[in-house]
Amino acid sequence: MKLFNILLFMAFIFSGCFNSSTVYKSIPNYNGPKITKIVVNKSQRKLFLFHNDKIIRKFKVGLGFNPKSHKSKQGDGRTPEGLYFIDRKNYNSKYFLSLGISYPNTEDKKYAKSLDIDPGGDIFIHGGPRYKGEFGKRDWTAGCISVSDKNMKVIYSMVKAGTPILINP
């Protein structure tokens, strides 16, 4: 029986049913106004997509498991605050889809160096984990900004690499 389950799983993998391109193909096309900035208000748990000064879309978010204050070191569970940029897009993310945030910036690195600590990194906007055991409470990430998978598809389609993101307390 165990061998049968393994063979069934292998057939599923190789059939293309469990494939990152399946996720990628389901991302909607966006033909609206260019998203010129992202603003996250941590205290409101909201993410806003702007075209110039006009809010185009807004979304509820979750934050790091220790959301108060600015991220300062690896493992503190905080979501950074300040001005960053979307520096990469990953459709094969462990957490559904993801948009990389350019944390740590020069100021963050300088501060961490002055205290001889590791500022951390790999901060993203992402959907829920592919294995839902980690999901369930609002602020569950290690410092990232999380949204529902449905909303992540929309955000991923609208935002380009290079877009500034301002994360407010």
Short mmCIF file of C-alpha atoms in Angstrom, two decimals, residues 16-28 90-93 96-97 153:
data_model
loop_
_atom_site.label_atom_id
_atom_site.label_comp_id
_atom_site.label_asym_id
_atom_site.label_seq_id
_atom_site.Cartn_x
_atom_site.Cartn_y
_atom_site.Cartn_z
CA GLY A 16 1.92 18.62 -14.22
CA CYS A 17 -0.92 18.90 -11.71
CA PHE A 18 1.45 20.00 -8.99
CA ASN A 19 3.49 22.54 -10.84
CA SER A 20 4.52 26.15 -10.26
CA SER A 21 3.43 27.04 -13.78
CA THR A 22 -0.14 26.09 -12.77
CA VAL A 23 -0.01 28.85 -10.15
CA TYR A 24 1.65 31.24 -12.58
CA LYS A 25 -0.96 30.70 -15.30
CA SER A 26 -3.75 31.50 -12.84
CA ILE A 27 -2.39 34.99 -12.09
CA PRO A 28 -4.79 37.55 -13.56
CA ASN A 90 8.99 34.84 -7.08
CA TYR A 91 6.14 32.72 -8.42
CA ASN A 92 7.72 29.56 -7.05
CA SER A 93 7.68 30.75 -3.44
CA PHE A 96 2.45 30.80 -2.54
CA LEU A 97 3.63 33.86 -4.55
CA LYS A 153 -2.48 36.82 -7.03
#
